[in-house]
Amino acid sequence: MNTEYSQIPPATEPARDPEPFPLPVPVPTPEPAPGPDVPEPFPRPMPGPPPDPSWPEPEPQPGPQHEPETQPERTDRSMTSS
């Protein structure tokens, strides 16, 4: 009888430990972590692209474009003046 009792506790202990540990630990941690992180970056880039190209275009584009444009314009003006 003693041997039977000693065999039952060790069988239930290892069976209960590995089952509840790996199930609740790996499932709730990886799912909730990527869940809120994924939706945040998606809505942020959406509103970001429209304002980004609209404000950086007039600053960096007009800079280099105005330079070559002003050069030929000045030559035209100077030629027209003379």
mmCIF file of N, CA and C in Angstrom, residues 19-29:
data_model
loop_
_atom_site.group_PDB
_atom_site.id
_atom_site.type_symbol
_atom_site.label_atom_id
_atom_site.label_comp_id
_atom_site.label_asym_id
_atom_site.label_seq_id
_atom_site.Cartn_x
_atom_site.Cartn_y
_atom_site.Cartn_z
ATOM 1 N N GLU A 19 1.748 21.018 -17.305
ATOM 2 C CA GLU A 19 0.553 21.405 -18.083
ATOM 3 C C GLU A 19 0.153 22.864 -17.838
ATOM 4 N N PRO A 20 -0.085 23.243 -16.585
ATOM 5 C CA PRO A 20 -0.548 24.618 -16.313
ATOM 6 C C PRO A 20 0.546 25.659 -16.544
ATOM 7 N N PHE A 21 1.791 25.292 -16.386
ATOM 8 C CA PHE A 21 2.871 26.296 -16.541
ATOM 9 C C PHE A 21 3.038 26.741 -17.989
ATOM 10 N N PRO A 22 3.251 25.796 -18.899
ATOM 11 C CA PRO A 22 3.504 26.171 -20.300
ATOM 12 C C PRO A 22 2.257 26.721 -20.980
ATOM 13 N N LEU A 23 1.097 26.329 -20.526
ATOM 14 C CA LEU A 23 -0.131 26.797 -21.205
ATOM 15 C C LEU A 23 -0.421 28.265 -20.870
ATOM 16 N N PRO A 24 -0.563 28.631 -19.609
ATOM 17 C CA PRO A 24 -0.925 30.015 -19.259
ATOM 18 C C PRO A 24 0.243 30.979 -19.417
ATOM 19 N N VAL A 25 1.457 30.513 -19.316
ATOM 20 C CA VAL A 25 2.610 31.440 -19.383
ATOM 21 C C VAL A 25 2.897 31.875 -20.821
ATOM 22 N N PRO A 26 3.150 30.954 -21.743
ATOM 23 C CA PRO A 26 3.526 31.347 -23.106
ATOM 24 C C PRO A 26 2.351 31.910 -23.898
ATOM 25 N N VAL A 27 1.141 31.532 -23.562
ATOM 26 C CA VAL A 27 -0.008 32.001 -24.363
ATOM 27 C C VAL A 27 -0.358 33.470 -24.053
ATOM 28 N N PRO A 28 -0.535 33.839 -22.782
ATOM 29 C CA PRO A 28 -0.948 35.219 -22.453
ATOM 30 C C PRO A 28 0.186 36.231 -22.655
ATOM 31 N N THR A 29 1.415 35.843 -22.461
ATOM 32 C CA THR A 29 2.508 36.824 -22.581
ATOM 33 C C THR A 29 2.759 37.204 -24.041
#
